[in-house]
Amino acid sequence: MLIVAGIIRIDPTRLEEAKKAATIMMAETHKEPGNVQYVFSGSLSDPGLVHIFEEWESQEALDSHFEAPHMAAFQKQLGGFGIKEMSIQKYQVSSKGPMG
C-alpha cells in the first residue's frame, strides 16, 4: 500500500476555480483501479492551503494514475492557480489497522 500526502499552497483568490478542478479530479481518480482514497481538502485556518491525501493499492496503480487523461488535464490547470508552495511525499506502508 502507498500513501501520498502533502500540501499545495495556492492564491486564495483562485480557490473556487481550484475547488472545481479538484472535484473533477477526485471523481475521476476514484474510478481508477487500485485507488483506495483520493482527497483534496482545505485548511480551516488558511484559505490558500490545500491538503492532499491518497491511498493506492500498488505502485503500478499510482503509475497508471500519472498516465490518466484527467491527470494531464489537471496538471495543466495547476499553473493557473497561483501555486506558492507544493510539498508532496510518498510513503510505503506495510500494514494498517485501527487506532488504539
CSV table of C-alpha atoms in Angstrom, one decimal:
chain,number,residue,atom,x,y,z
A,1,MET,CA,0.0,0.0,0.0
A,2,LEU,CA,1.2,3.5,-0.8
A,3,ILE,CA,0.1,6.8,0.8
A,4,VAL,CA,0.7,10.1,-0.9
A,5,ALA,CA,0.2,13.1,1.3
A,6,GLY,CA,1.1,16.8,1.3
A,7,ILE,CA,0.1,20.3,0.7
A,8,ILE,CA,-0.3,22.8,-2.1
A,9,ARG,CA,-0.5,26.5,-1.3
A,10,ILE,CA,-2.4,28.4,-3.9
A,11,ASP,CA,-3.5,32.0,-4.4
A,12,PRO,CA,-6.7,32.3,-2.2
A,13,THR,CA,-8.4,34.3,-4.9
A,14,ARG,CA,-8.2,31.2,-7.2
A,15,LEU,CA,-9.7,28.9,-4.6
A,16,GLU,CA,-13.2,28.5,-6.2
A,17,GLU,CA,-11.6,27.6,-9.5
A,18,ALA,CA,-9.2,25.2,-7.9
A,19,LYS,CA,-12.1,23.5,-6.0
A,20,LYS,CA,-14.0,22.9,-9.2
A,21,ALA,CA,-10.9,21.3,-10.9
A,22,ALA,CA,-10.1,19.2,-7.7
A,23,THR,CA,-13.7,17.9,-7.5
A,24,ILE,CA,-13.5,16.6,-11.1
A,25,MET,CA,-10.0,15.2,-10.4
A,26,MET,CA,-11.2,13.4,-7.3
A,27,ALA,CA,-14.3,11.9,-9.0
A,28,GLU,CA,-12.3,10.6,-12.0
A,29,THR,CA,-9.5,9.2,-9.8
A,30,HIS,CA,-12.0,7.3,-7.6
A,31,LYS,CA,-12.8,5.3,-10.7
A,32,GLU,CA,-9.3,4.2,-11.2
A,33,PRO,CA,-8.3,0.6,-10.4
A,34,GLY,CA,-6.1,0.4,-7.3
A,35,ASN,CA,-7.3,3.7,-5.9
A,36,VAL,CA,-8.5,3.5,-2.3
A,37,GLN,CA,-8.7,7.2,-1.4
A,38,TYR,CA,-8.0,10.4,-3.2
A,39,VAL,CA,-8.9,13.6,-1.3
A,40,PHE,CA,-8.2,17.3,-1.6
A,41,SER,CA,-9.3,19.3,1.5
A,42,GLY,CA,-8.9,22.9,2.5
A,43,SER,CA,-7.4,24.2,5.7
A,44,LEU,CA,-9.9,25.6,8.2
A,45,SER,CA,-7.5,28.5,9.1
A,46,ASP,CA,-5.6,29.2,5.8
A,47,PRO,CA,-7.8,29.6,2.7
A,48,GLY,CA,-4.9,29.1,0.3
A,49,LEU,CA,-3.7,25.8,1.9
A,50,VAL,CA,-5.0,22.6,0.3
A,51,HIS,CA,-4.2,19.2,1.8
A,52,ILE,CA,-3.8,16.1,-0.4
A,53,PHE,CA,-4.3,12.6,0.8
A,54,GLU,CA,-4.2,9.5,-1.4
A,55,GLU,CA,-4.1,5.8,-0.8
A,56,TRP,CA,-3.1,3.3,-3.5
A,57,GLU,CA,-3.0,-0.5,-3.6
A,58,SER,CA,0.3,-0.6,-5.5
A,59,GLN,CA,3.0,1.4,-7.3
A,60,GLU,CA,1.6,0.1,-10.6
A,61,ALA,CA,-1.8,1.7,-9.8
A,62,LEU,CA,-0.1,5.0,-8.9
A,63,ASP,CA,2.0,4.9,-12.1
A,64,SER,CA,-1.2,4.4,-14.1
A,65,HIS,CA,-2.8,7.3,-12.4
A,66,PHE,CA,0.0,9.6,-13.6
A,67,GLU,CA,-0.8,8.5,-17.2
A,68,ALA,CA,-4.5,9.1,-16.9
A,69,PRO,CA,-6.0,11.8,-19.2
A,70,HIS,CA,-7.7,13.6,-16.2
A,71,MET,CA,-4.3,13.8,-14.5
A,72,ALA,CA,-2.8,15.5,-17.6
A,73,ALA,CA,-5.7,17.9,-17.7
A,74,PHE,CA,-5.4,18.7,-14.0
A,75,GLN,CA,-1.7,19.3,-14.2
A,76,LYS,CA,-2.3,21.9,-17.0
A,77,GLN,CA,-4.8,23.7,-14.8
A,78,LEU,CA,-2.5,23.8,-11.7
A,79,GLY,CA,-0.3,26.5,-13.1
A,80,GLY,CA,-3.3,28.9,-13.2
A,81,PHE,CA,-4.0,28.6,-9.5
A,82,GLY,CA,-1.0,30.7,-8.4
A,83,ILE,CA,0.9,28.0,-6.7
A,84,LYS,CA,3.1,29.4,-4.0
A,85,GLU,CA,4.3,26.1,-2.5
A,86,MET,CA,3.9,22.4,-3.1
A,87,SER,CA,5.2,19.6,-0.9
A,88,ILE,CA,4.0,16.1,-1.5
A,89,GLN,CA,5.5,12.9,-0.1
A,90,LYS,CA,5.0,9.2,-0.9
A,91,TYR,CA,5.0,6.6,1.9
A,92,GLN,CA,5.2,2.8,1.6
A,93,VAL,CA,3.0,1.2,4.3
A,94,SER,CA,3.5,-2.4,5.4
A,95,SER,CA,0.3,-2.6,7.5
A,96,LYS,CA,-2.6,-0.6,8.7
A,97,GLY,CA,-5.2,-1.1,11.5
A,98,PRO,CA,-7.5,0.8,13.8
A,99,MET,CA,-6.2,3.3,16.4
A,100,GLY,CA,-5.9,2.1,19.9
